[in-house]
Coordinates of C-alpha atoms and ligand atoms in Angstrom, one line a residue:
X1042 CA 3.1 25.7 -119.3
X1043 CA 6.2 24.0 -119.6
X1044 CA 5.3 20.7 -118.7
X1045 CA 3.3 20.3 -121.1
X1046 CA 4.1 18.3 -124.4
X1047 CA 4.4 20.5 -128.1
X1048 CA 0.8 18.3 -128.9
X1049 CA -0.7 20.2 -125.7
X1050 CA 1.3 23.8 -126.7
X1051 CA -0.1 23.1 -130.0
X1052 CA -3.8 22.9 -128.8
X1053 CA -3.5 25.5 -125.7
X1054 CA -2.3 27.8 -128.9
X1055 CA -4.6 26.8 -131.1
X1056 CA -7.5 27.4 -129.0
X1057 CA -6.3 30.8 -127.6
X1058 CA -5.7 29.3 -123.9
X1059 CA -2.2 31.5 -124.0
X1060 CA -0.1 33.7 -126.9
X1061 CA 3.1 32.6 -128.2
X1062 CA 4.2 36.0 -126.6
X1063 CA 3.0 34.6 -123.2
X1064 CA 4.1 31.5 -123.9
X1065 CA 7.4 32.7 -125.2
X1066 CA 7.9 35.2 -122.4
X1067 CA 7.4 32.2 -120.1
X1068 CA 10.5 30.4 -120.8
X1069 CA 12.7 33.6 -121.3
X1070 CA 11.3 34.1 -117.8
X1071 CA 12.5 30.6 -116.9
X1072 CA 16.1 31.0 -119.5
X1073 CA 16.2 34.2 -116.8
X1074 CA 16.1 32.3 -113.5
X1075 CA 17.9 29.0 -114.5
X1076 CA 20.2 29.7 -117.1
X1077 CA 23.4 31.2 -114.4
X1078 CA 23.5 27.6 -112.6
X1079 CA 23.1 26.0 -115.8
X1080 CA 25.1 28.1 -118.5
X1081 CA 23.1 26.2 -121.0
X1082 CA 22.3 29.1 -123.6
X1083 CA 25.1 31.1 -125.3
X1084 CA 22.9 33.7 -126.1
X1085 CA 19.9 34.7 -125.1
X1086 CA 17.7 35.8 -128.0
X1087 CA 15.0 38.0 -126.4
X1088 CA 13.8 40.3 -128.9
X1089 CA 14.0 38.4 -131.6
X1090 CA 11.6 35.4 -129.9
X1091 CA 9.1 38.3 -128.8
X1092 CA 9.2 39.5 -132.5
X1093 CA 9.1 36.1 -133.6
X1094 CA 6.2 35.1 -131.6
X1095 CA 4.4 38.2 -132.3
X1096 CA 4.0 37.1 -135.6
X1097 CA 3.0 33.6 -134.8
X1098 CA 0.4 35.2 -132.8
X1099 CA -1.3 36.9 -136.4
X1100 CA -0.8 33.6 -137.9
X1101 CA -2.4 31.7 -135.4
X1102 CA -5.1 34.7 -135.2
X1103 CA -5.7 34.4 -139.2
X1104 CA -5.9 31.1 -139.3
X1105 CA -2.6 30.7 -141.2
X1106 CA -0.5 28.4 -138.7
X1107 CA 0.8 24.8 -138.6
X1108 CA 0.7 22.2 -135.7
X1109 CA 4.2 24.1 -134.4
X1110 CA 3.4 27.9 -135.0
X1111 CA 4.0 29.5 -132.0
X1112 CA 6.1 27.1 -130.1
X1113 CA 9.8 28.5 -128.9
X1114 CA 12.6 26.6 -129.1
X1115 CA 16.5 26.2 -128.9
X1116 CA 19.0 25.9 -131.3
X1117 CA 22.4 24.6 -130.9
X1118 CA 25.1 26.8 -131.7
X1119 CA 26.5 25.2 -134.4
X1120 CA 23.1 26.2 -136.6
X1121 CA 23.6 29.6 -138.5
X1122 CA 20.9 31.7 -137.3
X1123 CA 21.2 35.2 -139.4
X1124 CA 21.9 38.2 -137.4
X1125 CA 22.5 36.3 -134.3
X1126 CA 26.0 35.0 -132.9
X1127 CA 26.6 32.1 -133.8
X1128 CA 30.1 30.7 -132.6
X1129 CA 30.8 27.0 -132.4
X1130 CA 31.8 27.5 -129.0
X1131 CA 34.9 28.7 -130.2
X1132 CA 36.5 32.0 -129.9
X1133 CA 37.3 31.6 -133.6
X1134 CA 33.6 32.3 -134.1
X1135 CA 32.9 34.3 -131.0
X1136 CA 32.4 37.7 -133.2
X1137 CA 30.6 35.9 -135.9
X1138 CA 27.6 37.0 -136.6
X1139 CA 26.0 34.6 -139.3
X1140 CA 24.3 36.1 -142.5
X1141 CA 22.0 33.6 -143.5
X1142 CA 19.7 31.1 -142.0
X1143 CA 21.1 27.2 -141.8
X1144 CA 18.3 25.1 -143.6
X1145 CA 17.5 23.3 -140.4
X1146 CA 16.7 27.0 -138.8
X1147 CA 15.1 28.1 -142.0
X1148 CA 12.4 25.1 -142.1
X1149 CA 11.2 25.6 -138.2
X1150 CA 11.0 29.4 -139.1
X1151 CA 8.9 29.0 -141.6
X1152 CA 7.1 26.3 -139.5
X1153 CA 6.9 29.6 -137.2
X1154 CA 8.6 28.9 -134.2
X1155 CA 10.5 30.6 -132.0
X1156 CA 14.0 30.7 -131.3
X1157 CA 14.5 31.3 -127.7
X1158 CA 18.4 31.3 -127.9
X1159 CA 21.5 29.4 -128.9
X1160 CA 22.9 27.0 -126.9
X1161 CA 26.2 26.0 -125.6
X1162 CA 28.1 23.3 -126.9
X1163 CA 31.8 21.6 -127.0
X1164 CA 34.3 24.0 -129.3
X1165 CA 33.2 23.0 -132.7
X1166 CA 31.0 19.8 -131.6
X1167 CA 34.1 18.0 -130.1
X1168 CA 33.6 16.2 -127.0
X1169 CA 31.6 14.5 -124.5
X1170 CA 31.3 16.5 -121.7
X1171 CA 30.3 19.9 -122.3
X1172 CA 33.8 20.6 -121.1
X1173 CA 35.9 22.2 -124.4
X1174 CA 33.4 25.4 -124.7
X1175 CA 35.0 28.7 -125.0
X1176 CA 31.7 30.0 -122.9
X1177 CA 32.7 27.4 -120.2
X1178 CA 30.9 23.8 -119.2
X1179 CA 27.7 23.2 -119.2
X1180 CA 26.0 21.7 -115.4
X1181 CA 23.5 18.8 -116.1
X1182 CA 20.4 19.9 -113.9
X1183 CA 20.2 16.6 -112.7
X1184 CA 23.3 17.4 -110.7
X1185 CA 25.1 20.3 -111.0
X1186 CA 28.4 18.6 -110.0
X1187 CA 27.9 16.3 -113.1
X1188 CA 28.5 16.8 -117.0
X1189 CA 25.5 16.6 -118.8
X1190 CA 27.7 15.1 -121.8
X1191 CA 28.0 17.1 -124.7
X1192 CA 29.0 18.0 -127.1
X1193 CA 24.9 19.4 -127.6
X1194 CA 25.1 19.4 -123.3
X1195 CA 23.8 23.0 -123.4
X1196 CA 20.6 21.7 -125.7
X1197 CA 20.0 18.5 -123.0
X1198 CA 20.4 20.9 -120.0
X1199 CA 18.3 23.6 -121.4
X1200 CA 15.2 20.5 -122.2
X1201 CA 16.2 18.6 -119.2
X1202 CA 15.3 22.2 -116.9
X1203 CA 12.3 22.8 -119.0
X1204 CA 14.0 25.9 -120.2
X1205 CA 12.8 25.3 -123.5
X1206 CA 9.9 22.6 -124.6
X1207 CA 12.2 20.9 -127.7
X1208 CA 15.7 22.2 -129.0
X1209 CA 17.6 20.9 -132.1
X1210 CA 21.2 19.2 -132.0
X1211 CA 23.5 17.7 -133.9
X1212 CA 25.3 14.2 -134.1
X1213 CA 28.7 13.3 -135.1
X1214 CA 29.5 10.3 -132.7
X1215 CA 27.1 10.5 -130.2
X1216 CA 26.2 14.6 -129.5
X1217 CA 22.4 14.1 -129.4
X1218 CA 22.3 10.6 -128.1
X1219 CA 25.0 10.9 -125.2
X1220 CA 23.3 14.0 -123.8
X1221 CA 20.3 12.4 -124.3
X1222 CA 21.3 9.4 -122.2
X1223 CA 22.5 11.9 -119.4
X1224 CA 20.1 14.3 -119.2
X1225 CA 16.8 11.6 -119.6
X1226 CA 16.0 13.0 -123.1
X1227 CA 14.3 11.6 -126.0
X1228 CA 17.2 12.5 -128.7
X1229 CA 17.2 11.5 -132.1
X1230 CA 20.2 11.2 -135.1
X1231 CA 18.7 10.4 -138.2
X1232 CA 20.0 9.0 -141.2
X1233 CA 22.8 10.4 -142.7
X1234 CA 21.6 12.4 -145.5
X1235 CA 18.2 12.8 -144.2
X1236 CA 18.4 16.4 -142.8
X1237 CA 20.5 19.2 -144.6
X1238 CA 24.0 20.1 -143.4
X1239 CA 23.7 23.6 -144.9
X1240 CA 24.7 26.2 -142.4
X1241 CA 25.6 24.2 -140.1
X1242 CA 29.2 24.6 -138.8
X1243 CA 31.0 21.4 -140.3
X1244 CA 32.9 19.4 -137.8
X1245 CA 33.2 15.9 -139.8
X1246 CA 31.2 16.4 -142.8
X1247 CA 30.8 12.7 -143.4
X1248 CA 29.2 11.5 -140.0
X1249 CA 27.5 14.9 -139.0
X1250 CA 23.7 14.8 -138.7
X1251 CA 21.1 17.6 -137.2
X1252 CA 18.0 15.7 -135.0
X1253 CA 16.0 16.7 -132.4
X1254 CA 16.2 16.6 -128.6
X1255 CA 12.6 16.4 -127.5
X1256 CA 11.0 15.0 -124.0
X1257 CA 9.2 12.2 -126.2
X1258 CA 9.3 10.4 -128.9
X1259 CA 6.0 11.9 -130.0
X1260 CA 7.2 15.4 -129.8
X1261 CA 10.8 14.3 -131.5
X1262 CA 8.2 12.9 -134.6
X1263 CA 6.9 16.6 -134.5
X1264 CA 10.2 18.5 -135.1
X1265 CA 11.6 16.1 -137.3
X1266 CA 8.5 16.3 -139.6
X1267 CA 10.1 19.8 -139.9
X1268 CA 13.8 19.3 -140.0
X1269 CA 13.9 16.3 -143.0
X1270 CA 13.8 16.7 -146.5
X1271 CA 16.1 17.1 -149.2
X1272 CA 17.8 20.4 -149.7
X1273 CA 20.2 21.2 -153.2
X1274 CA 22.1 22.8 -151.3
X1275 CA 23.7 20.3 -149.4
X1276 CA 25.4 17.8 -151.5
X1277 CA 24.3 14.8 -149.5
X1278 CA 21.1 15.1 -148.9
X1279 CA 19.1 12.5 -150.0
X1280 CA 16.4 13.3 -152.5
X1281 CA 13.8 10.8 -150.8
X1282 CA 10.2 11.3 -149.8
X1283 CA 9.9 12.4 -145.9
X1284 CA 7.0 10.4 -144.0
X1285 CA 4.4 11.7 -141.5
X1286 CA 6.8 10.6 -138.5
X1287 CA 3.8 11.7 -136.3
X1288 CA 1.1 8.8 -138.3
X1289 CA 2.7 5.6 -137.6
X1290 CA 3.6 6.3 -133.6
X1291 CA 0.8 3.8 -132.8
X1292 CA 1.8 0.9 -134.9
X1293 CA 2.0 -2.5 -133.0
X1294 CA 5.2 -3.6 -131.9
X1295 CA 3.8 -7.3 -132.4
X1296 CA 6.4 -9.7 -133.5
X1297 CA 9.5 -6.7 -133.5
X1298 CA 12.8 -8.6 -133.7
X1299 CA 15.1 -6.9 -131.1
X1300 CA 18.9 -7.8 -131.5
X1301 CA 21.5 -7.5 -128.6
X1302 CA 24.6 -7.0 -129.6
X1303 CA 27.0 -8.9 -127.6
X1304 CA 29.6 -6.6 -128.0
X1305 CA 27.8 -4.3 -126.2
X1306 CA 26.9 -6.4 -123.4
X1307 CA 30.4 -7.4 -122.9
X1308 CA 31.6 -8.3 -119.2
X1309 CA 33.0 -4.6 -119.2
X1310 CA 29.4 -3.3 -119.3
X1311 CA 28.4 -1.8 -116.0
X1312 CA 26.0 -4.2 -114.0
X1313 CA 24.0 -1.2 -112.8
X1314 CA 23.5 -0.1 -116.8
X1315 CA 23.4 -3.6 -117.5
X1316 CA 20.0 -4.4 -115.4
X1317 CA 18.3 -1.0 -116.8
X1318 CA 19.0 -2.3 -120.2
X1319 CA 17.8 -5.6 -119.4
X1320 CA 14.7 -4.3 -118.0
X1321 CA 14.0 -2.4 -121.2
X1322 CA 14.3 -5.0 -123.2
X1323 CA 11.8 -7.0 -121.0
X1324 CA 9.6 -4.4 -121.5
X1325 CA 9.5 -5.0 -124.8
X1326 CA 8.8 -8.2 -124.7
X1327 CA 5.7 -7.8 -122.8
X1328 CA 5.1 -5.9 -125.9
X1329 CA 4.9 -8.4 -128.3
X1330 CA 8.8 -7.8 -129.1
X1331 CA 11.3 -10.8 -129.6
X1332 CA 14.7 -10.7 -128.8
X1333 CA 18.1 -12.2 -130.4
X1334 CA 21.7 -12.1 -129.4
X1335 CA 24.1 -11.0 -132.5
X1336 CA 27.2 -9.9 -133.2
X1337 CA 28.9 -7.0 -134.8
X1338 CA 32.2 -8.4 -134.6
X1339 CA 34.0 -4.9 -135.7
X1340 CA 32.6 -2.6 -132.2
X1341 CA 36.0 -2.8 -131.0
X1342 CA 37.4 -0.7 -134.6
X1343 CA 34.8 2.0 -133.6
X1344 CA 36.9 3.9 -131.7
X1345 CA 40.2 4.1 -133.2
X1346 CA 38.3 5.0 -136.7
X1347 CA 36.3 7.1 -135.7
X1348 CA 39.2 9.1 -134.0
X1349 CA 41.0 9.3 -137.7
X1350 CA 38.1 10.0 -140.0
X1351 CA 36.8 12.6 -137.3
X1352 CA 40.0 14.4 -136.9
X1353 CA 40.8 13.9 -140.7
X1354 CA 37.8 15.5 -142.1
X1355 CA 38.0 18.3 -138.9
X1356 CA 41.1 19.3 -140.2
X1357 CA 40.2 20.2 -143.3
X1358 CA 36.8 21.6 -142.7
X1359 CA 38.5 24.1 -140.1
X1360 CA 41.4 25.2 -142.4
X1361 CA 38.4 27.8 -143.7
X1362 CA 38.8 29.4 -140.1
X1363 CA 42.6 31.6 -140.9
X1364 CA 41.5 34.9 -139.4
X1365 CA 41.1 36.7 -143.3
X1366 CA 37.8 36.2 -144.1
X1367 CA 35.7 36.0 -141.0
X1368 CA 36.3 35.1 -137.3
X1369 CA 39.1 35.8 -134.8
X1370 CA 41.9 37.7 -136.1
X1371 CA 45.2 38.2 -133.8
X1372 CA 46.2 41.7 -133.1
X1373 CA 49.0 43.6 -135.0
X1374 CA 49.8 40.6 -137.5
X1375 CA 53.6 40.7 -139.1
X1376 CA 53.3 38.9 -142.1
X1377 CA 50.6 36.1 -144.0
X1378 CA 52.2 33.8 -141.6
X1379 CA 51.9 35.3 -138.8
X1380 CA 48.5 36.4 -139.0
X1381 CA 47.6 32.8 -139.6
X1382 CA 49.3 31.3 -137.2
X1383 CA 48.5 33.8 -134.6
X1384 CA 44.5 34.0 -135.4
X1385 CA 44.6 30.0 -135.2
X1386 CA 46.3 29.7 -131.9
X1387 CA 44.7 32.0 -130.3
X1388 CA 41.6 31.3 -131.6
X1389 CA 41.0 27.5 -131.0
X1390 CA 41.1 25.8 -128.1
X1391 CA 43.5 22.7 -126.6
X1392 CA 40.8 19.7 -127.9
X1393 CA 40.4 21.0 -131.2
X1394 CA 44.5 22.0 -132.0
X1395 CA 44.9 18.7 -130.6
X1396 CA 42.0 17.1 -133.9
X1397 CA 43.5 19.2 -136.5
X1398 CA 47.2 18.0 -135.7
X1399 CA 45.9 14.0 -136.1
X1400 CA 43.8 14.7 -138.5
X1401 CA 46.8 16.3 -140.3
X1402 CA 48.8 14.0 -139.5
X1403 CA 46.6 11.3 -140.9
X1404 CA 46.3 12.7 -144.1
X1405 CA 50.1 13.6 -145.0
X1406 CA 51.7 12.0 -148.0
X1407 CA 53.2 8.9 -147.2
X1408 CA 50.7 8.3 -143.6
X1409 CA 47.3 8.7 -145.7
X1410 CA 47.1 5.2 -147.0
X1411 CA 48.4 4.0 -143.5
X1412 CA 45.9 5.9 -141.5
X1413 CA 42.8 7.7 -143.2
X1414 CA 42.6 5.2 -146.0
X1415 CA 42.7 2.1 -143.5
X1416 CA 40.2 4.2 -141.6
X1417 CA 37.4 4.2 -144.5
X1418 CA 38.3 0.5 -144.7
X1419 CA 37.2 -0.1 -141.2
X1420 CA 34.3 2.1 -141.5
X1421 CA 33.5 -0.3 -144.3
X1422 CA 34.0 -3.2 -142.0
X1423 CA 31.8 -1.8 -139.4
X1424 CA 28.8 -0.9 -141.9
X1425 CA 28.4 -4.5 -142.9
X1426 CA 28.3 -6.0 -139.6
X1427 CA 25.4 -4.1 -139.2
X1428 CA 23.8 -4.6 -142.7
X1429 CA 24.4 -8.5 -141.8
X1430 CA 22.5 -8.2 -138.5
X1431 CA 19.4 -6.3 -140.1
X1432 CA 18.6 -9.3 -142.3
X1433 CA 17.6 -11.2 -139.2
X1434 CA 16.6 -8.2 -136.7
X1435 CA 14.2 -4.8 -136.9
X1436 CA 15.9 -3.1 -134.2
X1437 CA 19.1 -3.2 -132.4
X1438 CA 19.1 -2.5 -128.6
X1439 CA 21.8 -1.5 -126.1
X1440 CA 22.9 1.2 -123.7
X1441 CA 23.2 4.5 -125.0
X1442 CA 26.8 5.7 -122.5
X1443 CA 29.1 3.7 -120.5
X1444 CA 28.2 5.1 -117.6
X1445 CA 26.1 7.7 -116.1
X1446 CA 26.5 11.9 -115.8
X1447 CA 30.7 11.7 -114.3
X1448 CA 31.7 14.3 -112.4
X1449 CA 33.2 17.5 -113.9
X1450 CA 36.7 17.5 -114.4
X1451 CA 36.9 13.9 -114.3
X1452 CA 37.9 13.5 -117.8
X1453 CA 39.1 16.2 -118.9
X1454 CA 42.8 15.9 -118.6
X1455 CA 42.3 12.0 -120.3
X1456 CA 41.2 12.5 -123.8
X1457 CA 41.1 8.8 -124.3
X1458 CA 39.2 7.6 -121.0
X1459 CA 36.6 10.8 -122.8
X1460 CA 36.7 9.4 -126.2
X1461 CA 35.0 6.2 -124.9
X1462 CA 32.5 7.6 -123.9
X1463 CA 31.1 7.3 -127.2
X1464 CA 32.3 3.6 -127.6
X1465 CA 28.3 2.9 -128.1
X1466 CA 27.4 5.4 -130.1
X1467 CA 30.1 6.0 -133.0
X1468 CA 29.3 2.9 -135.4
X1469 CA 26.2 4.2 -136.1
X1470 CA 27.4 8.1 -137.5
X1471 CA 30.1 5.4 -139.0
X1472 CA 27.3 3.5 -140.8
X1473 CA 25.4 6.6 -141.7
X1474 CA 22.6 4.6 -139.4
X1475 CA 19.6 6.3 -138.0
X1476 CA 20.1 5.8 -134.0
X1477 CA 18.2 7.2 -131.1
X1478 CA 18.4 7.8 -127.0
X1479 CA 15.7 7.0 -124.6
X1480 CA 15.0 7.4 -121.3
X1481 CA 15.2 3.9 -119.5
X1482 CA 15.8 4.8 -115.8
X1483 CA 17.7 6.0 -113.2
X1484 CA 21.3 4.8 -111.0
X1485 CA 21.4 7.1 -107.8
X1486 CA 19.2 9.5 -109.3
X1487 CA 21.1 9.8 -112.3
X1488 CA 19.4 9.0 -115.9
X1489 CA 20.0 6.1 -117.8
X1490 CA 19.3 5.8 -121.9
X1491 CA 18.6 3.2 -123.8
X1492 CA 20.1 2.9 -127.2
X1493 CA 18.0 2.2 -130.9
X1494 CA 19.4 1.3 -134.0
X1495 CA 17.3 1.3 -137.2
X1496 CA 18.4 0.5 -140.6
X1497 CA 18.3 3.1 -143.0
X1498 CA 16.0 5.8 -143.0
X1499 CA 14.0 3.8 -140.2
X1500 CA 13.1 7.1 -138.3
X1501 CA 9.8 6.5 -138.4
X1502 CA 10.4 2.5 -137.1
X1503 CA 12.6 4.0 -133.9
X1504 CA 10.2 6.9 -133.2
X1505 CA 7.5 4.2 -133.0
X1506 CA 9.4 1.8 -131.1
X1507 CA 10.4 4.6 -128.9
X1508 CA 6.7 5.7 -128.3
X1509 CA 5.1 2.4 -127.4
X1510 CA 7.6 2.1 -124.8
X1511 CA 7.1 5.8 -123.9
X1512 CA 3.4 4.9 -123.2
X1513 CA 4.0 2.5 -120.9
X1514 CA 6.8 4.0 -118.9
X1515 CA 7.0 7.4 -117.0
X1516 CA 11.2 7.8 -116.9
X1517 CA 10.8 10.6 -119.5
X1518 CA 8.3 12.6 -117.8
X1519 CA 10.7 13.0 -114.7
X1520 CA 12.1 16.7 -114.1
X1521 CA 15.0 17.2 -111.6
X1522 CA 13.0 18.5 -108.5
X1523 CA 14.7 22.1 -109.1
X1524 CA 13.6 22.5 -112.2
X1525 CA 9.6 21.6 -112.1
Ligands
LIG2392 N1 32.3 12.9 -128.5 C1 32.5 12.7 -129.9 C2 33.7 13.6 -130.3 O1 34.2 14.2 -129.5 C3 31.3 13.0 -130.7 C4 31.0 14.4 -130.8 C5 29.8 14.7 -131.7 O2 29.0 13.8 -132.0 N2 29.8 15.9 -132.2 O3 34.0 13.7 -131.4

């Protein structure tokens, strides 16, 4: 059962082949077996995917269910899920139980599937690695030595080890794709604006992004058919009509212009990634696709603005977290003070004190205009570079990650050598771009993604660009032997 894709779940569910409670009890079965090597899920949400998938079962018996009814899956634990834990990662948030539904978790209910469980996740969505989780890292099933790159790690590892057929993350600077690129996902960040923030734990409200993480781009098409949409109660959503991601999957990719930035080719480009990229992109042209070198001559500002308007808007979005009106409070408090500063330092841990101070920092009188409001001027550098290159290109191409799953504990006492890891993927949550993570091979049996880049609200473009290539390949139907 869990090889097979959601089109196949849909079909076997459909046609009465299996029950969402056998279905469902399959991969807590699996969540059971796997999850201690893995620590992937947070929580574990048995009873509430039996009783979920109980009443897919009457829908699907009366006739009343939709191409997903029925069909478990995992939610990252930044989603509000009401009357489940849902904690960040954090200890702030380790005794939160939320009381209400994030829109994101309120559409696939309704769609009537099933939440397996939460998964882990970097301490409020910061990080690369897995590594800054109050519930500990994350192993990439691929080898269990390795990261498998976060900060949605516990999402990729729970889809990597078929623990759950698709699960949901989110995207700041590179969460879905990264852990995409690690894990040999198919993960997808849409356009900013294109799914709803509501109830979804803010980290930086002005590059966050929900998407799916999906073993193809096919079944990524299915979830975000679900996910997208405008929603009033998210001040940036974007009141635009939502395609059939799933219609134009077929499309010819005759006469696609591919551009190659060559910023991202640079000489400091692995020659192992390098190849696997180049191979890709040769794919593509045995597709019909044509390809251009071009230049987005601000790459090199990603980084350094990225790491103020991320810690900036952090800052503030955290300040809500003071240990009054929900989350950790400190024992025996003396004063106002002294409950705040207590609840705070004991409840967050060293990577995201570390934010709020240079994101404070950044925005103090007499720094702001030096720092945050150079930042926003960069970020406005950046998005034209890339609005340039789309008048001459469909699609932009490179590698997803510097480098394949590291090793844990590598990074984790060099915040900068981590930050980079996202060097590739942080202009587009920059631009607001859609941007996506596919698998394109393997270095020494580790995975290797391949990086898209579609103007705005081009999901449907990258999802179809992603499946042609998908039909001809086989890289995302590998499973870690372990785990088949
Ligand atoms: N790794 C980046 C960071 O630490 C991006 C994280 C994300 O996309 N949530 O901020």
């Amino acid at each position: 059962m869990h090889n097979k894709s959601l089109s196949e779940l849909s079909s076997a569910l459909h046609n009465g082949e299996f029950t969402s409670v056998e279905l469902t009890q399959h991969y807590l079965d699996r969540i059971n077996a796997h999850n201690g090597k893995l620590n992937a899920f947070i929580t574990v949400a048995e009873e509430h995917a039996l009783a979920q998938a109980r009443a897919a079962d009457q829908r699907l018996q009366q006739k009343t269910a939709g191409k997903l009814t029925g069909i478990p899956l995992a939610h990252k634990d930044i989603f509000c899920t009401q009357g489940l834990l849902t904690s960040s990662a954090s200890k702030m948030l380790s005794n939160f139980i939320a009381p209400y539904d994030a829109t994101v978790v309120e559409k696939i209910n309704a769609a009537g599937m099933v939440t397996l469980g939460k998964t882990n996740m970097d301490e409020f969505a910061m990080g690369s690695s897995n590594e800054t989780s109050f519930y500990g890292n994350v192993k990439n099933p691929w080898d269990t030595d390795r990261v498998p790159g976060g900060s949605s790690g516990g999402s990729a590892a729970a889809m990597a080890a078929r623990l759950a057929p698709i699960a949901t993350g989110t995207d700041t600077g590179g969460s879905i794709r990264q852990p995409a690129s690690l894990c040999n996902l198919t993960g997808l960040k849409p356009t900013y604006g294109r799914i709803s923030r509501y109830g979804m734990i803010a980290f930086a409200s002005s590059l966050d992004q929900a998407g799916p993480m999906a073993h193809s781009a096919e079944d990524a098409a299915l979830l975000l058919n679900e996910m997208a949409g405008f929603d009033e109660r998210d001040s940036t959503s974007i009141d635009k009509e939502v395609p059939d991601y799933s219609a134009t999957l077929n499309d010819s990719l005759e006469g696609l212009r591919i551009g190659l930035p060559k910023e991202f080719f640079s000489d400091d480009l692995d020659p192992k990634i390098a190849a696997v990229i180049n191979d890709a992109v040769k794919m593509y042209q045995s597709l019909g696709a044509t390809v251009k070198e071009i230049t987005l001559p601000n790459t090199g500002l990603s980084v350094p603005t990225y790491y103020v308007v991320a810690p900036a808007e952090c800052s503030s979005n955290l300040s809500r977290m003071d240990g009054v009106r929900f989350g950790h409070r400190c024992e025996n408090p003396a004063d106002l003070d002294d409950l705040y500063n207590r609840s705070r330092g004991e409840g967050f841990g060293e990577e995201v004190k570390r934010r709020i101070m240079i994101g404070t920092y950044a925005l103090s009188a007499g720094y702001y205009d030096a720092y945050y409001l150079k930042a926003q001027q960069c970020r406005r550098l950046i998005s034209d570079d890339f609005q340039q290159a789309f008048n001459d290109v469909d699609v932009i191409m490179g590698p997803t990650a510097p480098s394949t799953a590291f090793k844990l504990g590598d990074k984790t006492d060099d915040p900068v050598a981590m930050y980079l890891a996202d060097i590739y993927t942080l202009s587009t949550n920059l631009a607001g771009l859609p941007g996506m993570s596919i698998p394109a091979g393997f270095i020494d049996g580790l995975p290797v993604g391949l990086q898209l880049i579609g103007n705005y609200f081009e999901e449907a473009r990258l999802l179809n660009i992603a499946h042609r290539y998908q039909q001809v390949t086989d890289w995302h139907t590998q499973t870690p032997e372990e785990f088949k």
